[in-house]
XYZ file of C-alpha atoms in Angstrom:
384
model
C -7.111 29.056 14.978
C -7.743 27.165 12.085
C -8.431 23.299 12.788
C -8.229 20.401 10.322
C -10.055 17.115 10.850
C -8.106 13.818 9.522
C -8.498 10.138 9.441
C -5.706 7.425 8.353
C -6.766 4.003 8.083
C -4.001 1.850 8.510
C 0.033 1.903 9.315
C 0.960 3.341 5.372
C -2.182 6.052 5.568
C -0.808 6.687 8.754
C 2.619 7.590 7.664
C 1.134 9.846 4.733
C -0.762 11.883 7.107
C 1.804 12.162 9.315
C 4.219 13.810 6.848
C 1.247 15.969 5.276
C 0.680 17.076 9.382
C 4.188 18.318 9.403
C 4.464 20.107 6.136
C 1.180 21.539 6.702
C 2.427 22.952 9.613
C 5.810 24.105 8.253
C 3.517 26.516 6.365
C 0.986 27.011 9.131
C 2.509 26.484 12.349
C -0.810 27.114 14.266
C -2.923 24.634 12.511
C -4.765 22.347 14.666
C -5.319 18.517 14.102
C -8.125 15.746 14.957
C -9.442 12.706 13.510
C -8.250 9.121 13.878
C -4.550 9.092 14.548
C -1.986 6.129 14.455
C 1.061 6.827 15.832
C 2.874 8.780 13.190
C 0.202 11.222 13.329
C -0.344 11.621 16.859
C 3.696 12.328 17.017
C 3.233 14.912 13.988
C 0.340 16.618 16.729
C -2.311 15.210 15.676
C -5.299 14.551 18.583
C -6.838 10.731 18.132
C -10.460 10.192 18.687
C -10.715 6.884 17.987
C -7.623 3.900 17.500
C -6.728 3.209 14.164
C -6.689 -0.015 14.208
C -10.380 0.396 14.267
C -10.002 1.081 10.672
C -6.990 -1.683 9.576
C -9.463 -4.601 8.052
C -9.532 -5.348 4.712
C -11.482 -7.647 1.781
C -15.105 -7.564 0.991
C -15.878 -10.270 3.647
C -13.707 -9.505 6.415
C -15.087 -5.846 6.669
C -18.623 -7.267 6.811
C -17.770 -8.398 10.467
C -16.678 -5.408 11.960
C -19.169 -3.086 9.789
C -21.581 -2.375 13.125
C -18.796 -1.119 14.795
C -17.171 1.171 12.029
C -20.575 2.383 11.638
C -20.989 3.751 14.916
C -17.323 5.298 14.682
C -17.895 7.210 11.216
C -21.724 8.572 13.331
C -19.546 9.561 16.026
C -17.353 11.555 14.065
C -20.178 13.068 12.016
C -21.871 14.337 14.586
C -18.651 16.410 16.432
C -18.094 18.049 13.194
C -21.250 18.588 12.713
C -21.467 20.532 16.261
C -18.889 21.995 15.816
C -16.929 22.235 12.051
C -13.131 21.946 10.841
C -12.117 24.123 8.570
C -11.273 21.301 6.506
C -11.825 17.393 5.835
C -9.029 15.461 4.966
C -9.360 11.796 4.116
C -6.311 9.222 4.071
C -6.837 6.562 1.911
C -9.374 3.977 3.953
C -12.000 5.196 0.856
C -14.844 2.633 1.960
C -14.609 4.469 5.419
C -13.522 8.108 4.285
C -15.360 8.736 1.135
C -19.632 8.530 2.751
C -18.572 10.627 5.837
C -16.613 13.228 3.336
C -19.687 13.586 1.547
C -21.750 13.997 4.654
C -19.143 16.985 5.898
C -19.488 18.033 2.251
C -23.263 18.359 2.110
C -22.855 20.785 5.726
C -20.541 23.046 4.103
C -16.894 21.272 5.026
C -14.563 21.451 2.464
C -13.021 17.822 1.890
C -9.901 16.456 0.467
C -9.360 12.855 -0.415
C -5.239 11.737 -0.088
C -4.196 8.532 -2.049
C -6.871 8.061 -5.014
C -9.193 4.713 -4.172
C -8.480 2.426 -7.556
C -12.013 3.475 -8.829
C -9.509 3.040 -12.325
C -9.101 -0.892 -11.270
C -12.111 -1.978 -9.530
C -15.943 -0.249 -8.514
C -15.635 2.276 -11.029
C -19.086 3.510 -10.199
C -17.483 4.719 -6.532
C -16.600 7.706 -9.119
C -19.840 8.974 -9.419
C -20.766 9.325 -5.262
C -16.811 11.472 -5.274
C -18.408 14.023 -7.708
C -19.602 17.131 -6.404
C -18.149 15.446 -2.679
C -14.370 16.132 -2.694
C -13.154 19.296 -3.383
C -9.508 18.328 -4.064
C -8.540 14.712 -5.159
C -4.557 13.982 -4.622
C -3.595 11.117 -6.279
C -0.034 9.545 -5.968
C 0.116 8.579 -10.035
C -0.309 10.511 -13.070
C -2.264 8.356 -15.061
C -5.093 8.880 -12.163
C -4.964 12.738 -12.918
C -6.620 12.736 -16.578
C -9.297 9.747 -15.038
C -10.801 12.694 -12.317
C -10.960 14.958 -14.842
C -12.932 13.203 -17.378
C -15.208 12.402 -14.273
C -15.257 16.214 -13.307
C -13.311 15.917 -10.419
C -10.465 18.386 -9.314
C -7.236 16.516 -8.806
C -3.530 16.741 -8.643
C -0.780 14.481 -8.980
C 2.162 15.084 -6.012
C 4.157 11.895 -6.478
C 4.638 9.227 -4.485
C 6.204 9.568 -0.827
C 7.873 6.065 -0.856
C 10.020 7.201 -4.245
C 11.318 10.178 -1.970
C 12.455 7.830 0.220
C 13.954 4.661 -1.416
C 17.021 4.843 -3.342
C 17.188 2.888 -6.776
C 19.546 0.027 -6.443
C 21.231 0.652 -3.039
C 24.378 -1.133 -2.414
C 23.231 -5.203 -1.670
C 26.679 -5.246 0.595
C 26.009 -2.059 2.324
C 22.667 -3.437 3.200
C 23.642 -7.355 3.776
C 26.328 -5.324 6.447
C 23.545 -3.572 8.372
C 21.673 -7.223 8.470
C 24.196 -9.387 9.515
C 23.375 -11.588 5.802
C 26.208 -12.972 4.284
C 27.901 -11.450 1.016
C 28.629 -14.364 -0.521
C 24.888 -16.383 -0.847
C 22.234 -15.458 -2.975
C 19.744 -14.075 -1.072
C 15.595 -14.486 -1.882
C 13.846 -11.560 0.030
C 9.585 -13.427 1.517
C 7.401 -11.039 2.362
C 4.164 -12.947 2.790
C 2.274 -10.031 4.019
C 2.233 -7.435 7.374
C -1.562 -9.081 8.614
C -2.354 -12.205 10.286
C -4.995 -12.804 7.127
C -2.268 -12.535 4.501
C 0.604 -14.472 6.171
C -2.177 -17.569 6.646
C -3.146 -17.109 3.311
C 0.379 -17.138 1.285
C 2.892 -18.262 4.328
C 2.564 -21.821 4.101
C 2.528 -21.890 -0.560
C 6.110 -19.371 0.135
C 7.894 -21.645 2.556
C 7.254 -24.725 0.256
C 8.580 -23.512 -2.755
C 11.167 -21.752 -0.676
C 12.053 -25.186 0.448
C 11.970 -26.668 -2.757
C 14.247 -24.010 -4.323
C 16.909 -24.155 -1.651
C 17.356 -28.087 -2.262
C 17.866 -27.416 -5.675
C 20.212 -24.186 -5.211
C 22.139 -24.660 -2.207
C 23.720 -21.514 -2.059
C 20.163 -19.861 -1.853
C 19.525 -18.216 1.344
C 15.600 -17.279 2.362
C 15.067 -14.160 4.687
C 11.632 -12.961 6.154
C 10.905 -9.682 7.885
C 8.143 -9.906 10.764
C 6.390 -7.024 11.672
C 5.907 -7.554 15.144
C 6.551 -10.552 17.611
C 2.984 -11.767 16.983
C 3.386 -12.503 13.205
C 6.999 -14.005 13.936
C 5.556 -16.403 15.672
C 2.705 -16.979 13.053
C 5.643 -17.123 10.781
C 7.884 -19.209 12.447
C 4.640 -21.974 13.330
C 3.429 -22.237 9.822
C 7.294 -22.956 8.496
C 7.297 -26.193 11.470
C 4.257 -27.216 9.847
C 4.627 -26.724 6.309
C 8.229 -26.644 5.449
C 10.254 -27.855 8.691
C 13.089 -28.187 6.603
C 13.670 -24.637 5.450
C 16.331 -22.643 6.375
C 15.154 -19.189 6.959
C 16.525 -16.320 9.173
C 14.045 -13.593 10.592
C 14.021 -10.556 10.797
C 12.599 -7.868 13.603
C 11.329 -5.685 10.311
C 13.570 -3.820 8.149
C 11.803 -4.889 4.931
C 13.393 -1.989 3.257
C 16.655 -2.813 4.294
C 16.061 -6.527 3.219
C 14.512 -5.599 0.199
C 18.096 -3.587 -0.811
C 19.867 -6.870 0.689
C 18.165 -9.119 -1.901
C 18.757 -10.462 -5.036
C 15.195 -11.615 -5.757
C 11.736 -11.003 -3.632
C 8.506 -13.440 -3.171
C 6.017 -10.875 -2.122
C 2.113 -10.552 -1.213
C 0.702 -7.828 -3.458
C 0.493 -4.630 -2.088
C 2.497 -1.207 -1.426
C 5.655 -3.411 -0.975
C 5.605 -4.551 -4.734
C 6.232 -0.898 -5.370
C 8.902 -0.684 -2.769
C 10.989 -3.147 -4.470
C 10.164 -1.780 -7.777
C 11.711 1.725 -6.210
C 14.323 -0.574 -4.705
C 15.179 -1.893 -8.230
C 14.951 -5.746 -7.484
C 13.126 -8.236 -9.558
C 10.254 -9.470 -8.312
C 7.574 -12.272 -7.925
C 4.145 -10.976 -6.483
C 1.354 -13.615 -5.529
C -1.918 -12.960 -3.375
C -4.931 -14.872 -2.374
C -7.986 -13.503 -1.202
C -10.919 -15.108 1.151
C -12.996 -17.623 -1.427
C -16.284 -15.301 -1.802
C -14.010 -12.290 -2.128
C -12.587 -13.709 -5.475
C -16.271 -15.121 -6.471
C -17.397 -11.934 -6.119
C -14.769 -10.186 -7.791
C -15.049 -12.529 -11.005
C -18.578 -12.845 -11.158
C -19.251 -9.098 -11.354
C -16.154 -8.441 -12.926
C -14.819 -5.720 -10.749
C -11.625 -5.940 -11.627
C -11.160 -3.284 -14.498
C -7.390 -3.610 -15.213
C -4.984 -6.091 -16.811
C -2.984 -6.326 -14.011
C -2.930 -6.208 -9.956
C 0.745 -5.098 -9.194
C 1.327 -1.355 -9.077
C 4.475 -1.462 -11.708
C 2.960 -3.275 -13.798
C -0.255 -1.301 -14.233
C 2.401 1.832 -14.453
C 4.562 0.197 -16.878
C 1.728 -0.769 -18.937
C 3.399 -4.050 -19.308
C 4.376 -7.197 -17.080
C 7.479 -6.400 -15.122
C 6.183 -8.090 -12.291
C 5.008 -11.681 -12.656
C 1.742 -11.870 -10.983
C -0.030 -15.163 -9.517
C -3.235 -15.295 -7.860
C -5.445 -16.960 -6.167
C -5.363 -20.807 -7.471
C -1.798 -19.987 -9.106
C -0.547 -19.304 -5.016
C 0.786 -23.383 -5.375
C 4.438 -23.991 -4.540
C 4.672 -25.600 -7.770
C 3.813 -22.415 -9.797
C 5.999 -19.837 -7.489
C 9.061 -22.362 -7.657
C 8.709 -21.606 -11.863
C 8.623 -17.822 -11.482
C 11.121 -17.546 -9.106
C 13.547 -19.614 -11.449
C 12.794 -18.033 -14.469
C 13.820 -14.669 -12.604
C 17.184 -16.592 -11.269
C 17.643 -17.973 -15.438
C 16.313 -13.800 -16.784
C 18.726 -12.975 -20.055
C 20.885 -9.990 -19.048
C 18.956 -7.793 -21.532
C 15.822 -8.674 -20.198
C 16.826 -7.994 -16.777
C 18.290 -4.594 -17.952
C 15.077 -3.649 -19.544
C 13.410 -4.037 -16.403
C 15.409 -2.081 -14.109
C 15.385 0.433 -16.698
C 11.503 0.714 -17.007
C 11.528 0.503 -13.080
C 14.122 3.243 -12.543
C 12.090 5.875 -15.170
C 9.257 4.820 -12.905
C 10.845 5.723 -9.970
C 11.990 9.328 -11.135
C 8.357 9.756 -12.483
C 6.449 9.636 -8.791
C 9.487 11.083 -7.168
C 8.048 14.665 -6.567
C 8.605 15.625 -2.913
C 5.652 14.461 -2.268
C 4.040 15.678 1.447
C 5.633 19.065 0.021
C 3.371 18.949 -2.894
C 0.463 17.051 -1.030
C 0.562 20.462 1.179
C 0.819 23.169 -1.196
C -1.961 21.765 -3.233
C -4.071 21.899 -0.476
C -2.857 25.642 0.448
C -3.102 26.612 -3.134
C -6.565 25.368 -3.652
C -8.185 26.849 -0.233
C -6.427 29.964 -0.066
C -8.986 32.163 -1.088
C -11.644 30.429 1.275
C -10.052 28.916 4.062
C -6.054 29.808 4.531
């Protein structure tokens, strides 16, 4: 019986594997998974060795804390498959974590796939090098990262993007107000300051102001937040008494996606959910802040590669997306973006839904359908 070790890293790598699990075993029904398992994978059938919210930490600093302990989990895992081997490797985003122990497995004779290409294009290019002649099969969720693994001799193979299987472009705002509860008649501004404790303390407090500050000058303007779990809704809701008492803003339990649809305009932390709402087809204002010495170190040694941080907008080639970071995160500045989205010419807001909507059809590829075959395709003669 033919047994495939996996590790997700956080709730979206989670979701990936999950789906790859299931059409995986649409083709192989008696394929057996372990690894590190939230629980979209452990549903899919997937054994958990370890929680994943081991993995879940992110930035340059905050990782630097927990590093004994990750450590100690990637040894652990080394040393069962090294006593006794999976017929494969598969790696689920989490790169920092997934990438040394791949080429570990590697260098024993495990072959290795990597799922959701690290931005070696955007930032610590040189993580290219330690990937070559360590992962047999690179699937990336973008075409432009395709041609970048080849020039670095790395196999690789775009399958699209799962979320543009899933999101339809421009859903009705009314069908999606309904299933809210929002009204029809307000305009409605969409906050996502983030799904982790770090990013909501980070952005919350910058959001609510200039929410604040827009609503007094556009009355009809109507804020609504999703909150991922009681915990942050209560992070939410005690940074908005302290920072912007006066707001009016209505919460949700979740259901970004559905808000997202719902909206006319989104404030959002940087991230997945900027694409979301690009495959949503909603304009969009993205800001993120990072811990101090994370940006120091990021502009001293110039790791950023890329003009821009936002997915679309490094897709698009151009700024659909207006982007403001670190020092820009001021009420003042967001309160400017988000009214020069509410004052956008009609051509230049029909440009942008355009570009966004060619996007969209260009990563929608059936993507855990194509993540699978790829793998089945590439193995067959050796392991399948």
């Amino acid at each position: 019986m033919k047994r495939i070790a996996i590790i997700a890293g956080e709730a979206s790598g989670d979701l990936l594997a999950a789906r790859l699990i299931l059409a995986l075993r649409q083709r192989c029904p008696a394929l057996q998974f372990e690894g590190i398992a939230g629980v979209e994978m452990q549903a899919a059938g997937c054994h958990s060795l370890f929680p994943l919210e081991k993995l879940s930490v992110m930035g340059l600093v905050e990782v630097l804390v927990h590093l004994p302990e990750l450590l100690s989990i990637r040894k652990q895992l080394f040393e069962r498959w090294r006593d006794n081997p999976p017929d494969l490797f598969i790696g689920v985003d989490a790169p920092d974590f997934n990438l040394p122990l791949a080429a570990k497995l590697h260098a024993i004779g495990i072959p290795t796939v990597h799922y959701v290409s690290p931005s070696v294009w955007a930032w610590r290019a040189k993580r290219v090098r330690k990937m070559r002649g360590n992962i047999d099969l690179m699937l990336t969720l973008f075409p432009f990262e395709v041609d970048f693994y080849h020039e670095h001799g790395i196999t690789a193979e775009f399958v699209g993007h799962p979320l543009a299987d899933e999101v339809d472009f421009d859903a009705s705002r009314g069908t999606a107000r309904q299933q809210l509860g929002l009204p029809l008649d307000k305009r409605i501004l969409a906050i996502l300051p983030g799904s982790r404790s770090g990013e909501v303390r980070r952005l919350a407090a910058d959001f609510w102001q200039a929410a604040l500050q827009l609503q007094q000058k556009y009355p009809d303007l109507q804020c609504v937040t999703p909150a991922a779990s009681p915990r942050l809704r209560q992070e939410l809701e005690a940074i908005r008494q302290q920072t912007a008492p006066g707001l009016r803003l209505t919460v949700l339990d979740g259901q970004s996606r559905t808000l997202m649809q719902a909206a006319d305009y989104i404030l959002l932390a940087s991230g997945t959910a900027v694409l979301e709402g690009m495959l949503a087809g909603r304009l969009m204002v993205a800001a993120y802040r990072v811990a101090p010495l994370t940006a120091w170190l990021i502009r001293t040694f110039k790791l950023l590669k890329v003009r821009f941080v936002t997915l679309p907008n490094n897709l698009a080639g151009e700024e659909l997306v207006p982007e403001l970071l670190q020092e820009q995160v001021a009420p003042a500045h967001l309160v400017v973006a988000l009214e020069n989205l509410f004052t956008l010419s009609a051509e230049r807001q029909q440009y942008t839904l355009q570009r966004f909507q060619a996007l969209h059809q260009q990563l929608r590829k059936t993507a855990s359908d194509s993540a699978a075959n790829a793998i089945l395709t590439h193995f067959s003669t050796t392991k399948f």
